[in-house]
Amino acid sequence: MSDARAATAGALGAAVALGTSELVAAFGSSLPRLVPAVGDLVVDASPGDATQVAIEAFGTADKPLLLGGIVLTSLVIGALLGRASVERRWVGPVGFAAFGLLGVWAGAQAVGASLVGAVVVAALAAGAGIGTLALLLAAADGRLAAGWHRFVGTGQLRSPAPPGRPGDVSTVPASAGEDRPGPPPGPIEWPTDPSSSRRAFLGAAGVAAVAAGGAALGGRALRGRSTVETARAAIVLPPADLGPQAPLPPGFDIEGLAPLQTPNDAFYRIDTALTLPQVDPAGWRVRIDGLVDEPFELTFDELSALPLVERSVTIACVSNEVGGRLVGNATWLGVPLVDLLDRAGVRPEAAQVVGRSVDDFTAGFPLDHLRSEHPALVAIGMNGEPLPVRHGFPARLVVSGLYGYVSATKWLSSIELTTWDGFDGYGIPRGWSKEAAIKTQSRIDVPRSGRSLVAGTQPIAGVAWAPGRGIRRVEVRVDDGPWLDAELSDPVSDDTWRQWLVRWDAPPGDHTITVRATDGTGDTQTEQYSDPPPDGATGWHSVSVSVA
């Protein structure tokens, strides 16, 4: 048996195991998907630096790439197990069983999964992998073809030559009757025709590949439109108080410029969930507890029945680079967080608000931040519709002025009041700052760096944000020329980004365009560049263009 066939057998065994796990997991909410479950362990074990590198390199594609990496690693390990099984047939089954145990460990920690469910998925997946490996190894060394010939009776018996006739072979059809002369006594061997063995292996490998792909696609089809999406689609959002903010103005109509309101499907998503938690609003509860006088819980219907407000708030990820796209503005519908805390009765020693997700992600921020007049909501709506599942349905926290890793808890399950030193959220042990106010930032959207322009009037446009402080001024500089004041879009509130525009009479040549913003307190963003860790990037955004 060649090493290539053995390795292919092992890789296909791993593929069938993975496909089986996806298919089985689609039959119940307590049955975990093993690949994402293992990925969650990788994410939780990764240091903050590794997470930042992944976001910088891949942006919002980091999760699919991680899952793809886990699948590829599994196939490689399967190939190694296949090669090792040529000499020691026990290696493959033991290796697949070991991966089954890893699946049980990871799956049991997945959101909504049970230990029994994890055992069922892992056992069936490992069994399918072991069976596939055994079948393909049998095909690779000719045993499968020989067994088929034996079954249908088309093979021929071969035996050693009788004494005195070295090298001669006595042959009779396998179906010969007892009254005909047969081969002399001796051990019986079945022929191992190389072409027959190759055909058998290729056929079995093709069946295994189709089975792996079919199982994975079947699992996806069975999951289909989840019951959670169906429940979300049935929700009718109640009316809300618009408060002091102005309606969204039309803004500047410049192709390539970010709109004042980021569409839900274009809004960035950065979180630790490799698979979206599926939280049925019918059974959902949010609990307010910790250092409060009267802890309580609310159902989704009870939360929705409270007085709601609608606020336009810009939020940003701390991993956003200067000029990056991990920032967006949306109109959020929800209950003011201070109303819920007032109902619970916050104790004097409380200093930190901690949000906890259904998947145990945590984010904590200073209680004093809520004493400002800027929005802090338990949000149930986004841009006029119920929260999308990928953005935290059925409810999440939205806190103006703070980076998401300390405030924007999605798939909210509880809000706890604690002391400042009594708890550290998810990102703090990974090297991020515990206090994380969003920096004043500006970005050039038009033109993009590297573009070629035509001489004459050209728009330079972008957005600037300083949630909680607002944007007072934006300036643009071309090369080493003077700073030019940009025209600003009408303000919505201090919590919302503003578009800006400069109409540039572009001369031929290569040029560098730079932008800086001044917030509502009069502070101008610093030119000094710093990477996002530990509390957000700083620096001026620049682009280079050629004008012909």
Coordinates of C-alpha atoms in Angstrom, one line a residue:
M1 CA 0.0 0.0 0.0
S2 CA 1.4 3.4 -1.0
D3 CA 1.8 6.2 1.6
A4 CA -0.3 8.4 -0.6
R5 CA -3.3 6.1 -0.5
A6 CA -2.9 5.6 3.3
A7 CA -2.7 9.4 3.8
T8 CA -5.8 10.0 1.6
A9 CA -7.7 7.3 3.5
G10 CA -6.9 9.1 6.8
A11 CA -7.8 12.6 5.5
L12 CA -11.1 11.3 4.1
G13 CA -11.8 9.5 7.4
A14 CA -11.3 12.9 9.1
A15 CA -13.6 14.6 6.5
V16 CA -16.4 12.1 7.1
A17 CA -16.0 12.5 10.8
L18 CA -16.3 16.3 10.6
G19 CA -19.3 16.0 8.2
T20 CA -21.0 13.5 10.4
S21 CA -20.6 15.9 13.4
E22 CA -22.2 18.7 11.5
L23 CA -25.1 16.5 10.4
V24 CA -25.8 15.0 13.9
A25 CA -25.6 18.4 15.5
A26 CA -28.4 19.7 13.4
F27 CA -30.9 17.4 15.1
G28 CA -31.1 19.2 18.4
S29 CA -30.2 22.3 20.3
S30 CA -28.3 20.3 22.9
L31 CA -26.1 18.7 20.3
P32 CA -23.0 20.9 19.8
R33 CA -21.2 21.6 16.6
L34 CA -17.7 20.3 17.4
V35 CA -15.6 22.4 15.0
P36 CA -16.8 25.8 16.4
A37 CA -16.7 24.3 19.9
V38 CA -13.0 23.5 19.5
G39 CA -12.5 27.0 17.9
D40 CA -14.0 28.6 21.0
L41 CA -11.4 26.9 23.1
V42 CA -8.7 28.2 20.8
V43 CA -10.1 31.8 21.1
D44 CA -10.4 31.6 24.9
A45 CA -6.8 30.3 25.2
S46 CA -5.3 32.9 22.9
P47 CA -3.5 35.9 24.4
G48 CA -4.7 39.4 23.5
D49 CA -1.7 39.9 21.1
A50 CA -2.7 36.9 19.0
T51 CA -6.3 38.1 18.8
Q52 CA -5.2 41.6 17.7
V53 CA -2.8 40.2 15.1
A54 CA -5.7 38.1 13.7
I55 CA -8.0 41.1 13.5
E56 CA -5.3 43.3 11.9
A57 CA -4.6 40.6 9.3
F58 CA -8.0 39.3 8.5
G59 CA -10.6 41.8 9.9
T60 CA -14.1 40.4 10.1
A61 CA -12.9 37.3 8.2
D62 CA -11.0 36.0 11.2
K63 CA -13.7 33.6 12.4
P64 CA -14.2 31.8 9.0
L65 CA -10.5 31.5 8.6
L66 CA -10.1 30.1 12.1
L67 CA -12.8 27.5 11.5
G68 CA -11.2 26.7 8.1
G69 CA -7.8 26.3 9.8
I70 CA -9.3 23.8 12.3
V71 CA -10.8 21.8 9.5
L72 CA -7.5 21.8 7.5
T73 CA -5.6 20.8 10.6
S74 CA -8.0 17.9 11.2
L75 CA -7.5 16.7 7.7
V76 CA -3.7 16.9 8.0
I77 CA -3.8 14.9 11.3
G78 CA -6.1 12.4 9.7
A79 CA -3.7 11.9 6.9
L80 CA -0.9 11.3 9.4
L81 CA -3.0 8.8 11.2
G82 CA -3.7 7.0 7.9
R83 CA 0.0 6.7 7.1
A84 CA 0.8 5.5 10.6
S85 CA -2.0 2.8 10.3
V86 CA -0.2 1.0 7.5
E87 CA 2.2 -0.6 10.0
R88 CA 0.1 -0.4 13.1
R89 CA -3.6 -0.7 12.4
W90 CA -4.6 0.4 15.9
V91 CA -3.1 3.9 15.5
G92 CA -6.0 5.2 13.4
P93 CA -8.9 4.1 15.7
V94 CA -7.0 5.3 18.8
G95 CA -6.3 8.6 17.1
F96 CA -9.9 9.2 16.1
A97 CA -11.1 8.2 19.5
A98 CA -8.7 10.7 21.1
F99 CA -10.2 13.4 18.9
G100 CA -13.6 12.2 19.9
L101 CA -12.7 12.9 23.5
L102 CA -11.5 16.4 22.6
G103 CA -14.8 16.9 20.9
V104 CA -16.7 15.8 24.0
W105 CA -14.7 18.3 26.2
A106 CA -15.1 21.2 23.8
G107 CA -18.7 20.4 22.9
A108 CA -19.9 20.1 26.5
Q109 CA -18.8 23.8 27.0
A110 CA -20.7 25.1 24.0
V111 CA -23.7 27.4 24.6
G112 CA -26.9 25.4 25.1
A113 CA -25.1 22.0 24.7
S114 CA -25.3 19.1 27.2
L115 CA -22.6 16.6 28.1
V116 CA -24.8 13.8 26.8
G117 CA -25.3 15.7 23.5
A118 CA -21.5 16.2 23.2
V119 CA -20.9 12.5 23.8
V120 CA -23.5 11.5 21.2
V121 CA -22.1 13.8 18.5
A122 CA -18.4 13.0 19.2
A123 CA -19.1 9.2 19.4
L124 CA -20.9 9.1 16.1
A125 CA -18.4 11.3 14.4
A126 CA -15.4 9.3 15.6
G127 CA -17.2 6.0 14.7
A128 CA -17.8 7.3 11.2
G129 CA -14.2 8.3 10.9
I130 CA -12.8 5.0 12.1
G131 CA -15.2 3.0 9.8
T132 CA -14.2 5.1 6.8
L133 CA -10.5 4.7 7.5
A134 CA -10.8 1.0 7.8
L135 CA -12.8 0.7 4.6
L136 CA -10.4 2.8 2.6
L137 CA -7.3 1.0 4.0
A138 CA -8.9 -2.3 3.0
A139 CA -9.5 -0.9 -0.5
A140 CA -6.0 0.4 -0.7
D141 CA -4.3 -2.9 -0.1
G142 CA -6.7 -5.0 -2.2
R143 CA -8.6 -6.6 0.6
L144 CA -11.8 -4.9 -0.5
A145 CA -11.6 -6.1 -4.1
A146 CA -10.7 -9.6 -3.0
G147 CA -13.6 -9.6 -0.5
W148 CA -16.0 -8.5 -3.3
H149 CA -14.7 -11.3 -5.6
R150 CA -15.2 -13.8 -2.8
F151 CA -18.8 -12.5 -2.2
V152 CA -19.9 -12.7 -5.9
G153 CA -18.0 -15.8 -6.6
T154 CA -16.0 -14.4 -9.5
G155 CA -12.5 -14.9 -8.0
Q156 CA -10.1 -17.7 -8.7
L157 CA -8.3 -19.8 -6.1
R158 CA -4.6 -19.8 -6.1
S159 CA -2.5 -22.3 -4.2
P160 CA 1.1 -23.3 -4.1
A161 CA 2.2 -25.8 -6.7
P162 CA 2.3 -29.5 -5.8
P163 CA 5.6 -31.0 -4.8
G164 CA 7.9 -31.6 -7.7
R165 CA 6.4 -28.9 -9.9
P166 CA 8.0 -25.6 -8.6
G167 CA 6.3 -22.4 -9.8
D168 CA 3.3 -24.2 -11.3
V169 CA -0.1 -23.0 -10.3
S170 CA -3.3 -25.1 -10.1
T171 CA -6.3 -23.0 -10.9
V172 CA -10.1 -23.9 -10.8
P173 CA -13.1 -21.7 -10.9
A174 CA -14.4 -20.9 -7.4
S175 CA -17.8 -22.4 -8.4
A176 CA -16.5 -25.8 -9.4
G177 CA -18.3 -28.8 -8.0
E178 CA -16.8 -31.3 -5.6
D179 CA -16.6 -34.0 -8.2
R180 CA -13.9 -32.0 -10.2
P181 CA -10.3 -32.1 -9.3
G182 CA -9.3 -29.2 -7.1
P183 CA -6.1 -27.6 -6.0
P184 CA -3.8 -29.5 -3.8
P185 CA -4.1 -28.8 -0.1
G186 CA -2.4 -25.6 1.1
P187 CA -3.1 -22.0 2.1
I188 CA -5.5 -20.2 -0.2
E189 CA -4.6 -16.7 -1.4
W190 CA -6.8 -14.2 -3.3
P191 CA -5.2 -12.3 -6.2
T192 CA -4.2 -8.8 -5.7
D193 CA -4.4 -7.2 -9.2
P194 CA -3.0 -3.7 -8.9
S195 CA -5.5 -2.2 -11.3
S196 CA -8.4 -3.8 -9.5
S197 CA -7.1 -2.5 -6.2
R198 CA -6.6 1.0 -7.5
R199 CA -10.2 1.0 -9.0
A200 CA -11.6 -0.2 -5.7
F201 CA -9.7 2.5 -3.7
L202 CA -10.7 5.3 -6.1
G203 CA -14.3 4.2 -5.9
A204 CA -14.4 4.0 -2.2
A205 CA -12.5 7.3 -1.8
G206 CA -15.1 9.0 -4.1
V207 CA -18.0 7.6 -2.0
A208 CA -16.3 8.9 1.2
A209 CA -15.7 12.4 -0.2
V210 CA -19.3 12.6 -1.4
A211 CA -20.5 11.3 2.0
A212 CA -18.4 13.9 3.9
G213 CA -19.6 16.8 1.7
G214 CA -23.2 15.6 1.8
A215 CA -23.3 15.3 5.5
A216 CA -21.9 18.8 6.1
L217 CA -24.3 20.3 3.6
G218 CA -27.1 18.3 5.0
G219 CA -26.4 19.6 8.5
R220 CA -26.5 23.2 7.2
A221 CA -29.7 22.6 5.3
L222 CA -31.4 21.0 8.4
R223 CA -30.4 24.0 10.5
G224 CA -31.7 26.3 7.7
R225 CA -33.7 29.2 9.0
S226 CA -33.6 28.8 12.8
T227 CA -36.5 29.0 15.1
V228 CA -34.8 32.1 16.6
E229 CA -34.8 33.9 13.2
T230 CA -38.5 33.0 12.9
A231 CA -39.3 34.4 16.3
R232 CA -37.2 37.5 15.5
A233 CA -39.1 38.1 12.3
A234 CA -42.4 38.0 14.2
I235 CA -41.4 40.8 16.6
V236 CA -43.1 44.2 16.2
L237 CA -41.0 46.9 17.8
P238 CA -43.0 49.3 20.0
P239 CA -42.8 53.1 19.6
A240 CA -40.0 55.0 21.3
D241 CA -39.1 58.4 22.6
L242 CA -36.7 60.1 20.2
G243 CA -35.4 62.4 22.9
P244 CA -33.3 65.5 22.2
Q245 CA -31.4 64.1 19.2
A246 CA -32.1 65.5 15.8
P247 CA -33.5 63.2 13.0
L248 CA -30.7 61.9 10.7
P249 CA -30.0 64.6 8.1
P250 CA -29.5 63.6 4.5
G251 CA -25.7 63.9 4.7
F252 CA -23.3 64.3 1.8
D253 CA -24.0 62.3 -1.4
I254 CA -20.5 61.3 -2.2
E255 CA -19.8 57.8 -3.8
G256 CA -17.7 55.8 -1.4
L257 CA -18.4 58.0 1.7
A258 CA -19.8 56.1 4.7
P259 CA -23.4 57.0 5.3
L260 CA -24.5 58.6 8.5
Q261 CA -26.4 55.4 9.4
T262 CA -24.5 52.2 8.8
P263 CA -26.8 49.5 7.3
N264 CA -27.2 46.4 9.5
D265 CA -25.7 44.0 7.0
A266 CA -22.7 46.3 6.6
F267 CA -22.1 47.0 10.3
Y268 CA -18.8 45.5 11.5
R269 CA -18.9 42.5 13.8
I270 CA -16.1 41.7 16.2
D271 CA -16.8 39.3 19.1
T272 CA -15.6 36.0 20.5
A273 CA -18.5 33.8 19.3
L274 CA -17.5 31.5 16.4
T275 CA -21.1 30.4 16.0
L276 CA -23.9 32.8 16.6
P277 CA -25.8 32.1 19.9
Q278 CA -29.4 31.1 19.1
V279 CA -31.4 32.6 21.9
D280 CA -35.1 32.1 21.8
P281 CA -36.8 35.3 23.2
A282 CA -39.6 33.2 24.6
G283 CA -37.3 31.7 27.2
W284 CA -34.8 34.5 27.5
R285 CA -34.3 36.4 30.8
V286 CA -32.0 39.2 31.8
R287 CA -31.0 39.4 35.5
I288 CA -29.8 42.5 37.3
D289 CA -28.0 41.6 40.5
G290 CA -24.7 42.0 42.4
L291 CA -24.4 45.0 44.7
V292 CA -28.0 46.0 44.5
D293 CA -30.8 46.1 47.0
E294 CA -33.4 44.3 45.0
P295 CA -32.2 41.9 42.3
F296 CA -34.7 41.1 39.6
E297 CA -35.2 39.4 36.2
L298 CA -37.1 40.6 33.1
T299 CA -38.4 38.5 30.2
F300 CA -38.2 39.9 26.7
D301 CA -41.9 40.9 26.8
E302 CA -41.4 42.6 30.1
L303 CA -38.3 44.5 28.9
S304 CA -40.1 45.5 25.6
A305 CA -43.1 46.9 27.6
L306 CA -40.9 49.3 29.5
P307 CA -40.5 52.9 28.3
L308 CA -38.2 52.8 25.3
V309 CA -35.9 55.4 23.8
E310 CA -34.2 55.6 20.4
R311 CA -30.7 57.0 20.1
S312 CA -28.2 57.3 17.3
V313 CA -24.8 56.1 18.7
T314 CA -21.5 55.4 17.1
I315 CA -19.6 52.4 18.5
A316 CA -16.1 51.2 17.7
C317 CA -13.9 48.3 18.3
V318 CA -10.7 48.9 20.3
S319 CA -8.8 46.8 17.6
N320 CA -9.7 49.4 14.9
E321 CA -6.5 50.8 13.3
V322 CA -6.1 54.4 12.3
G323 CA -8.4 54.8 9.2
G324 CA -9.9 51.3 9.9
R325 CA -13.5 50.1 9.3
L326 CA -14.3 48.6 12.7
V327 CA -16.6 51.4 13.5
G328 CA -20.2 52.2 12.7
N329 CA -23.2 54.3 13.5
A330 CA -26.7 52.9 14.2
T331 CA -30.0 54.0 15.6
W332 CA -30.5 51.8 18.7
L333 CA -33.9 51.2 20.4
G334 CA -33.9 50.1 24.1
V335 CA -34.4 50.8 27.7
P336 CA -32.0 53.2 29.5
L337 CA -29.7 51.2 31.6
V338 CA -30.0 53.7 34.5
D339 CA -33.7 53.0 34.7
L340 CA -33.0 49.3 35.4
L341 CA -30.3 50.1 37.9
D342 CA -32.5 52.6 39.7
R343 CA -35.2 50.0 40.0
A344 CA -32.6 47.5 41.5
G345 CA -31.2 50.1 43.9
V346 CA -27.4 50.4 43.5
R347 CA -25.4 50.1 46.7
P348 CA -22.9 52.8 47.6
E349 CA -19.9 50.4 47.3
A350 CA -20.7 49.5 43.7
A351 CA -18.3 51.0 41.1
Q352 CA -18.4 48.7 38.1
V353 CA -21.2 47.5 35.7
V354 CA -20.5 44.1 34.3
G355 CA -22.5 42.7 31.3
R356 CA -22.4 38.9 30.8
S357 CA -23.4 37.1 27.6
V358 CA -25.1 33.8 27.2
D359 CA -21.7 32.4 26.1
D360 CA -20.0 33.8 29.2
F361 CA -18.2 36.8 27.5
T362 CA -18.0 39.6 30.0
A363 CA -17.4 43.4 29.8
G364 CA -17.1 45.8 32.6
F365 CA -17.1 49.6 32.7
P366 CA -17.2 52.3 35.4
L367 CA -20.5 53.0 37.0
D368 CA -19.6 56.7 37.0
H369 CA -19.8 56.7 33.2
L370 CA -23.6 56.3 33.5
R371 CA -23.8 59.6 35.4
S372 CA -23.2 61.4 32.1
E373 CA -26.2 62.3 29.9
H374 CA -25.0 60.1 27.0
P375 CA -26.9 57.0 26.1
A376 CA -26.4 53.6 27.8
L377 CA -29.1 51.2 26.6
V378 CA -30.2 47.6 26.9
A379 CA -31.0 47.6 23.2
I380 CA -33.6 45.4 21.5
G381 CA -33.7 47.2 18.1
M382 CA -31.2 48.4 15.5
N383 CA -32.0 50.7 12.6
G384 CA -35.7 50.2 12.8
E385 CA -35.7 46.4 13.2
P386 CA -35.2 43.9 16.0
L387 CA -31.6 43.3 16.7
P388 CA -30.0 41.0 14.1
V389 CA -28.8 37.7 15.6
R390 CA -25.2 38.6 14.6
H391 CA -25.5 41.8 16.6
G392 CA -26.8 40.4 19.8
F393 CA -30.5 39.4 19.5
P394 CA -32.6 39.4 21.7
A395 CA -30.8 42.2 23.7
R396 CA -27.4 43.8 24.1
L397 CA -25.7 46.7 25.8
V398 CA -24.8 49.8 23.9
V399 CA -22.9 52.4 25.8
S400 CA -21.8 55.7 24.2
G401 CA -18.2 56.7 24.4
L402 CA -16.6 53.4 25.4
Y403 CA -14.9 50.7 23.3
G404 CA -17.0 47.6 22.8
Y405 CA -14.8 45.2 24.7
V406 CA -15.6 47.0 28.0
S407 CA -19.3 47.8 27.2
A408 CA -21.0 46.3 24.2
T409 CA -22.1 42.9 25.6
K410 CA -24.2 41.0 23.0
W411 CA -26.7 38.2 23.7
L412 CA -27.0 39.7 27.1
S413 CA -27.9 37.4 30.0
S414 CA -27.1 39.4 33.1
I415 CA -26.0 42.8 34.4
E416 CA -24.0 42.7 37.7
L417 CA -22.9 45.6 39.9
T418 CA -19.6 45.0 41.6
T419 CA -16.6 46.9 42.9
W420 CA -13.9 48.2 40.5
D421 CA -11.3 45.6 41.7
G422 CA -13.8 42.9 42.3
F423 CA -14.0 41.7 38.7
D424 CA -12.1 41.9 35.4
G425 CA -13.9 41.5 32.1
Y426 CA -12.8 39.2 29.3
G427 CA -10.3 41.5 27.7
I428 CA -8.5 42.7 30.8
P429 CA -6.4 39.5 31.5
R430 CA -5.5 39.5 27.8
G431 CA -3.6 42.8 28.1
W432 CA -6.3 45.4 27.3
S433 CA -6.9 48.5 29.5
K434 CA -9.7 48.4 32.0
E435 CA -10.7 52.0 31.2
A436 CA -11.3 52.5 27.5
A437 CA -12.9 55.7 26.3
I438 CA -13.1 55.9 22.5
K439 CA -10.4 58.1 21.1
T440 CA -11.2 61.1 18.8
Q441 CA -10.6 59.8 15.3
S442 CA -11.2 60.8 11.7
R443 CA -11.0 58.7 8.5
I444 CA -10.6 59.5 4.8
D445 CA -13.1 57.4 2.7
V446 CA -12.7 59.3 -0.6
P447 CA -10.4 59.0 -2.3
R448 CA -9.0 55.6 -1.4
S449 CA -5.2 55.3 -1.0
G450 CA -3.5 54.3 -4.3
R451 CA -6.2 55.7 -6.5
S452 CA -5.5 57.6 -9.7
L453 CA -7.5 60.8 -10.1
V454 CA -8.1 63.3 -12.9
A455 CA -6.8 66.9 -12.5
G456 CA -9.5 69.3 -11.4
T457 CA -12.1 69.5 -8.6
Q458 CA -12.1 66.3 -6.6
P459 CA -14.0 65.5 -3.4
I460 CA -12.0 64.6 -0.2
A461 CA -14.5 63.1 2.3
G462 CA -14.8 60.9 5.3
V463 CA -16.2 60.6 8.8
A464 CA -15.0 61.7 12.2
W465 CA -16.1 60.5 15.6
A466 CA -15.7 61.2 19.3
P467 CA -18.8 59.6 21.0
G468 CA -19.8 61.4 24.1
R469 CA -17.9 64.5 23.1
G470 CA -19.0 65.2 19.5
I471 CA -17.0 66.6 16.6
R472 CA -16.4 70.4 16.4
R473 CA -14.0 70.6 13.5
V474 CA -12.2 68.6 10.8
E475 CA -9.2 69.8 8.9
V476 CA -7.5 68.4 5.8
R477 CA -4.0 68.9 4.5
V478 CA -2.6 68.1 1.1
D479 CA 1.2 67.3 1.2
D480 CA 2.8 70.0 3.3
G481 CA 0.2 72.7 2.6
P482 CA -2.0 74.5 5.0
W483 CA -4.7 72.9 7.0
L484 CA -8.1 73.4 5.3
D485 CA -11.4 73.4 7.3
A486 CA -13.8 70.8 6.0
E487 CA -17.5 71.2 5.7
L488 CA -19.4 69.1 8.3
S489 CA -22.7 67.3 8.0
D490 CA -25.5 68.5 10.4
P491 CA -25.0 67.2 13.9
V492 CA -27.3 64.5 15.2
S493 CA -25.9 64.4 18.7
D494 CA -22.5 64.3 20.4
D495 CA -22.8 60.5 20.3
T496 CA -22.9 60.2 16.5
W497 CA -20.1 60.5 13.9
R498 CA -20.2 63.3 11.4
Q499 CA -19.4 63.3 7.7
W500 CA -17.0 65.9 6.4
L501 CA -16.1 67.2 2.9
V502 CA -13.4 69.3 1.2
R503 CA -13.6 70.1 -2.5
W504 CA -10.0 70.0 -3.8
D505 CA -8.6 71.6 -6.9
A506 CA -6.3 68.7 -7.6
P507 CA -3.1 69.5 -9.6
P508 CA -1.2 66.7 -11.5
G509 CA 1.4 64.7 -9.5
D510 CA 1.6 62.4 -6.5
H511 CA 0.0 63.7 -3.3
T512 CA -0.5 62.7 0.3
I513 CA -3.8 63.7 2.0
T514 CA -4.0 63.9 5.8
V515 CA -7.0 64.5 8.1
R516 CA -7.4 65.4 11.8
A517 CA -10.4 66.1 14.0
T518 CA -11.1 68.3 17.0
D519 CA -13.8 67.1 19.4
G520 CA -16.4 69.0 21.3
T521 CA -14.1 69.7 24.3
G522 CA -11.6 71.4 22.0
D523 CA -9.0 68.6 22.0
T524 CA -7.5 67.8 18.6
Q525 CA -6.5 64.2 17.9
T526 CA -2.8 63.6 18.3
E527 CA -0.4 63.1 15.4
Q528 CA 1.6 60.5 17.5
Y529 CA 0.9 57.1 16.1
S530 CA 0.2 54.1 18.5
D531 CA -1.1 50.6 17.8
P532 CA -4.6 49.7 19.2
P533 CA -3.3 47.8 22.4
P534 CA -3.9 48.5 25.1
D535 CA -6.7 51.2 24.8
G536 CA -7.1 52.2 21.2
A537 CA -5.1 53.5 18.2
T538 CA -4.0 57.1 17.8
G539 CA -2.6 59.1 14.9
W540 CA -3.6 60.9 11.8
H541 CA -5.0 59.1 8.8
S542 CA -3.3 59.7 5.4
V543 CA -3.8 58.4 1.9
S544 CA -1.6 58.7 -1.2
V545 CA -3.0 59.4 -4.6
S546 CA -1.8 60.2 -8.2
V547 CA -3.4 62.9 -10.2
A548 CA -3.0 62.8 -14.0

